[in-house]
PDB file of C-alpha atoms in Angstrom:
ATOM      1  CA  UNK T   1      10.249 -18.979   3.011  1.00 34.00           C
ATOM      2  CA  UNK T   2       7.878 -16.643   1.422  1.00 46.00           C
ATOM      3  CA  UNK T   3       6.048 -17.892  -1.874  1.00 49.00           C
ATOM      4  CA  UNK T   4       7.504 -16.550  -5.037  1.00 50.00           C
ATOM      5  CA  UNK T   5       4.948 -16.144  -7.696  1.00 51.00           C
ATOM      6  CA  UNK T   6       5.806 -18.031 -10.978  1.00 49.00           C
ATOM      7  CA  UNK T   7       5.627 -16.550 -14.340  1.00 46.00           C
ATOM      8  CA  UNK T   8       3.741 -18.172 -17.099  1.00 45.00           C
ATOM      9  CA  UNK T   9       6.789 -20.289 -18.188  1.00 41.00           C
ATOM     10  CA  UNK T  10       7.596 -21.691 -14.812  1.00 48.00           C
ATOM     11  CA  UNK T  11      10.369 -19.072 -13.884  1.00 46.00           C
ATOM     12  CA  UNK T  12      10.273 -17.834 -10.312  1.00 55.00           C
ATOM     13  CA  UNK T  13      10.056 -14.233 -10.238  1.00 58.00           C
ATOM     14  CA  UNK T  14       9.243 -11.462  -7.684  1.00 73.00           C
ATOM     15  CA  UNK T  15       8.390  -7.818  -8.603  1.00 89.00           C
ATOM     16  CA  UNK T  16       8.804  -4.863  -6.384  1.00 93.00           C
ATOM     17  CA  UNK T  17       5.039  -4.204  -6.667  1.00 95.00           C
ATOM     18  CA  UNK T  18       4.731  -7.995  -5.671  1.00 96.00           C
ATOM     19  CA  UNK T  19       6.910  -7.299  -2.335  1.00 96.00           C
ATOM     20  CA  UNK T  20       5.260  -4.017  -1.673  1.00 97.00           C
ATOM     21  CA  UNK T  21       1.872  -5.282  -2.050  1.00 97.00           C
ATOM     22  CA  UNK T  22       2.627  -8.527   0.405  1.00 97.00           C
ATOM     23  CA  UNK T  23       3.956  -5.885   2.835  1.00 98.00           C
ATOM     24  CA  UNK T  24       0.757  -3.589   2.456  1.00 98.00           C
ATOM     25  CA  UNK T  25      -1.585  -6.698   2.609  1.00 98.00           C
ATOM     26  CA  UNK T  26       0.172  -7.973   5.884  1.00 98.00           C
ATOM     27  CA  UNK T  27      -0.126  -4.270   7.301  1.00 98.00           C
ATOM     28  CA  UNK T  28      -3.697  -4.034   6.488  1.00 98.00           C
ATOM     29  CA  UNK T  29      -4.991  -7.526   7.048  1.00 97.00           C
ATOM     30  CA  UNK T  30      -2.527  -8.932   9.617  1.00 97.00           C
ATOM     31  CA  UNK T  31      -0.147 -11.565   9.415  1.00 97.00           C
ATOM     32  CA  UNK T  32      -2.299 -14.306  10.505  1.00 96.00           C
ATOM     33  CA  UNK T  33      -4.905 -13.718   7.802  1.00 95.00           C
ATOM     34  CA  UNK T  34      -2.353 -13.659   5.015  1.00 97.00           C
ATOM     35  CA  UNK T  35      -0.421 -16.673   6.383  1.00 97.00           C
ATOM     36  CA  UNK T  36      -3.754 -18.684   6.006  1.00 96.00           C
ATOM     37  CA  UNK T  37      -4.239 -17.496   2.671  1.00 94.00           C
ATOM     38  CA  UNK T  38      -0.599 -18.295   1.571  1.00 94.00           C
ATOM     39  CA  UNK T  39      -1.133 -21.801   3.188  1.00 96.00           C
ATOM     40  CA  UNK T  40      -4.323 -22.345   1.360  1.00 96.00           C
ATOM     41  CA  UNK T  41      -2.655 -21.428  -1.912  1.00 95.00           C
ATOM     42  CA  UNK T  42      -2.693 -24.042  -4.717  1.00 96.00           C
ATOM     43  CA  UNK T  43      -1.360 -23.995  -8.327  1.00 95.00           C
ATOM     44  CA  UNK T  44      -4.879 -23.619  -9.248  1.00 97.00           C
ATOM     45  CA  UNK T  45      -5.385 -20.109  -7.558  1.00 96.00           C
ATOM     46  CA  UNK T  46      -1.675 -18.882  -7.448  1.00 95.00           C
ATOM     47  CA  UNK T  47      -2.182 -16.732 -10.741  1.00 95.00           C
ATOM     48  CA  UNK T  48      -5.296 -15.109  -8.705  1.00 95.00           C
ATOM     49  CA  UNK T  49      -3.255 -14.668  -5.410  1.00 94.00           C
ATOM     50  CA  UNK T  50      -0.505 -12.970  -7.352  1.00 95.00           C
ATOM     51  CA  UNK T  51      -2.990 -10.620  -9.181  1.00 95.00           C
ATOM     52  CA  UNK T  52      -4.561  -9.403  -5.870  1.00 96.00           C
ATOM     53  CA  UNK T  53      -1.126  -8.888  -4.101  1.00 96.00           C
ATOM     54  CA  UNK T  54       0.406  -6.937  -7.291  1.00 96.00           C
ATOM     55  CA  UNK T  55      -2.649  -5.233  -8.216  1.00 96.00           C
ATOM     56  CA  UNK T  56      -4.973  -4.562  -5.385  1.00 97.00           C
ATOM     57  CA  UNK T  57      -2.506  -4.547  -2.605  1.00 97.00           C
ATOM     58  CA  UNK T  58       0.796  -3.485  -4.339  1.00 97.00           C
ATOM     59  CA  UNK T  59      -0.701  -0.889  -6.570  1.00 96.00           C
ATOM     60  CA  UNK T  60      -3.842   0.506  -5.489  1.00 97.00           C
ATOM     61  CA  UNK T  61      -3.447   0.254  -1.377  1.00 98.00           C
ATOM     62  CA  UNK T  62       0.137   1.026  -1.525  1.00 97.00           C
ATOM     63  CA  UNK T  63      -0.455   4.457  -3.273  1.00 96.00           C
ATOM     64  CA  UNK T  64      -0.085   7.664  -1.464  1.00 95.00           C
ATOM     65  CA  UNK T  65      -3.153   9.531  -2.822  1.00 96.00           C
ATOM     66  CA  UNK T  66      -5.607   8.349   0.301  1.00 97.00           C
ATOM     67  CA  UNK T  67      -4.704   7.345   3.643  1.00 97.00           C
ATOM     68  CA  UNK T  68      -5.382   3.706   4.525  1.00 97.00           C
ATOM     69  CA  UNK T  69      -8.339   4.703   6.734  1.00 98.00           C
ATOM     70  CA  UNK T  70      -9.997   6.287   3.586  1.00 98.00           C
ATOM     71  CA  UNK T  71      -9.159   3.340   1.425  1.00 98.00           C
ATOM     72  CA  UNK T  72     -10.794   1.162   4.199  1.00 98.00           C
ATOM     73  CA  UNK T  73     -13.976   3.050   4.354  1.00 98.00           C
ATOM     74  CA  UNK T  74     -14.100   3.012   0.554  1.00 98.00           C
ATOM     75  CA  UNK T  75     -13.569  -0.510   0.309  1.00 98.00           C
ATOM     76  CA  UNK T  76     -16.193  -1.218   2.835  1.00 98.00           C
ATOM     77  CA  UNK T  77     -18.780   0.875   1.078  1.00 98.00           C
ATOM     78  CA  UNK T  78     -18.047  -0.787  -2.195  1.00 98.00           C
ATOM     79  CA  UNK T  79     -18.124  -4.293  -0.687  1.00 98.00           C
ATOM     80  CA  UNK T  80     -21.358  -3.564   0.992  1.00 98.00           C
ATOM     81  CA  UNK T  81     -22.889  -1.959  -2.088  1.00 98.00           C
ATOM     82  CA  UNK T  82     -22.041  -5.088  -4.107  1.00 98.00           C
ATOM     83  CA  UNK T  83     -23.026  -7.573  -1.624  1.00 96.00           C
ATOM     84  CA  UNK T  84     -19.536  -9.157  -0.975  1.00 97.00           C
ATOM     85  CA  UNK T  85     -20.266 -10.608   2.470  1.00 95.00           C
ATOM     86  CA  UNK T  86     -17.117 -12.458   3.188  1.00 93.00           C
ATOM     87  CA  UNK T  87     -14.837  -9.797   1.816  1.00 97.00           C
ATOM     88  CA  UNK T  88     -16.774  -7.175   4.016  1.00 98.00           C
ATOM     89  CA  UNK T  89     -16.186  -8.936   7.198  1.00 97.00           C
ATOM     90  CA  UNK T  90     -12.486  -9.332   6.479  1.00 97.00           C
ATOM     91  CA  UNK T  91     -12.255  -5.762   5.700  1.00 98.00           C
ATOM     92  CA  UNK T  92     -14.208  -4.755   8.963  1.00 98.00           C
ATOM     93  CA  UNK T  93     -11.597  -6.857  10.695  1.00 98.00           C
ATOM     94  CA  UNK T  94      -8.586  -4.773   8.959  1.00 98.00           C
ATOM     95  CA  UNK T  95     -10.064  -1.608  10.501  1.00 98.00           C
ATOM     96  CA  UNK T  96      -8.254  -2.311  13.754  1.00 97.00           C
ATOM     97  CA  UNK T  97      -4.986  -1.765  11.621  1.00 97.00           C
ATOM     98  CA  UNK T  98      -6.383   1.162   9.158  1.00 98.00           C
ATOM     99  CA  UNK T  99      -8.028   3.407  11.991  1.00 98.00           C
ATOM    100  CA  UNK T 100     -11.495   3.392  10.508  1.00 98.00           C
ATOM    101  CA  UNK T 101     -13.589   3.824  13.369  1.00 98.00           C
ATOM    102  CA  UNK T 102     -17.031   2.232  13.833  1.00 98.00           C
ATOM    103  CA  UNK T 103     -18.902   5.557  13.691  1.00 98.00           C
ATOM    104  CA  UNK T 104     -16.984   6.217  10.308  1.00 98.00           C
ATOM    105  CA  UNK T 105     -17.954   2.617   9.172  1.00 98.00           C
ATOM    106  CA  UNK T 106     -21.722   3.473   9.856  1.00 98.00           C
ATOM    107  CA  UNK T 107     -21.388   6.674   8.135  1.00 98.00           C
ATOM    108  CA  UNK T 108     -20.050   4.674   4.974  1.00 98.00           C
ATOM    109  CA  UNK T 109     -23.041   2.342   5.299  1.00 98.00           C
ATOM    110  CA  UNK T 110     -25.424   5.288   5.378  1.00 98.00           C
ATOM    111  CA  UNK T 111     -24.047   6.168   2.087  1.00 98.00           C
ATOM    112  CA  UNK T 112     -24.360   2.516   0.905  1.00 98.00           C
ATOM    113  CA  UNK T 113     -28.001   2.719   1.800  1.00 98.00           C
ATOM    114  CA  UNK T 114     -28.717   6.250  -0.167  1.00 98.00           C
ATOM    115  CA  UNK T 115     -26.721   5.169  -3.260  1.00 98.00           C
ATOM    116  CA  UNK T 116     -26.837   1.357  -3.331  1.00 98.00           C
ATOM    117  CA  UNK T 117     -30.260   0.613  -1.595  1.00 98.00           C
ATOM    118  CA  UNK T 118     -31.553   0.122   2.070  1.00 98.00           C
ATOM    119  CA  UNK T 119     -31.569  -3.645   1.709  1.00 98.00           C
ATOM    120  CA  UNK T 120     -27.765  -3.674   0.916  1.00 98.00           C
ATOM    121  CA  UNK T 121     -27.055  -1.354   3.746  1.00 98.00           C
ATOM    122  CA  UNK T 122     -29.235  -3.282   6.149  1.00 98.00           C
ATOM    123  CA  UNK T 123     -27.609  -6.653   5.392  1.00 98.00           C
ATOM    124  CA  UNK T 124     -24.064  -4.925   5.504  1.00 98.00           C
ATOM    125  CA  UNK T 125     -24.777  -3.358   8.879  1.00 98.00           C
ATOM    126  CA  UNK T 126     -25.737  -6.871  10.339  1.00 98.00           C
ATOM    127  CA  UNK T 127     -22.279  -8.211   9.199  1.00 98.00           C
ATOM    128  CA  UNK T 128     -20.402  -5.228  10.540  1.00 98.00           C
ATOM    129  CA  UNK T 129     -22.169  -5.591  13.806  1.00 98.00           C
ATOM    130  CA  UNK T 130     -21.665  -9.401  13.882  1.00 98.00           C
ATOM    131  CA  UNK T 131     -17.957  -8.885  13.149  1.00 98.00           C
ATOM    132  CA  UNK T 132     -16.988  -6.157  15.636  1.00 98.00           C
ATOM    133  CA  UNK T 133     -19.043  -8.338  18.199  1.00 98.00           C
ATOM    134  CA  UNK T 134     -16.478 -11.265  17.288  1.00 97.00           C
ATOM    135  CA  UNK T 135     -13.697  -8.525  17.383  1.00 97.00           C
ATOM    136  CA  UNK T 136     -14.864  -7.367  20.927  1.00 97.00           C
ATOM    137  CA  UNK T 137     -15.550  -4.022  19.542  1.00 97.00           C
ATOM    138  CA  UNK T 138     -18.748  -2.079  20.820  1.00 92.00           C
ATOM    139  CA  UNK T 139     -20.937  -0.619  18.289  1.00 89.00           C
TER     140      UNK T 139
END
């Protein structure tokens, strides 16, 4: 049975945005990743999981204004620029579903180098290469 986010008063609720977010999250990250995240959910982090499912996945990633590929490239560049290594690797793995090609990811990393700094891009490129290697994707 799927998790149902709980309201601040313990009432169970499911919003359309949550449902859309969960569907989009699964499409982008894959069922295995989302199932692991849901299995690790506790009452402590449930509000955070609800937030990212509804806001990030249900609102931003589900919008029609950009293709998933483009959102994926933007996300990779932002994560690299901010040094969010674990999230960066997760979103590199998601490129298998979003359609962002390794050459396009490198273009995004070149932007990171210019706009966020060479050390950030250098570190991110190492993570991208390692993640692609784990995926069996040639770079």
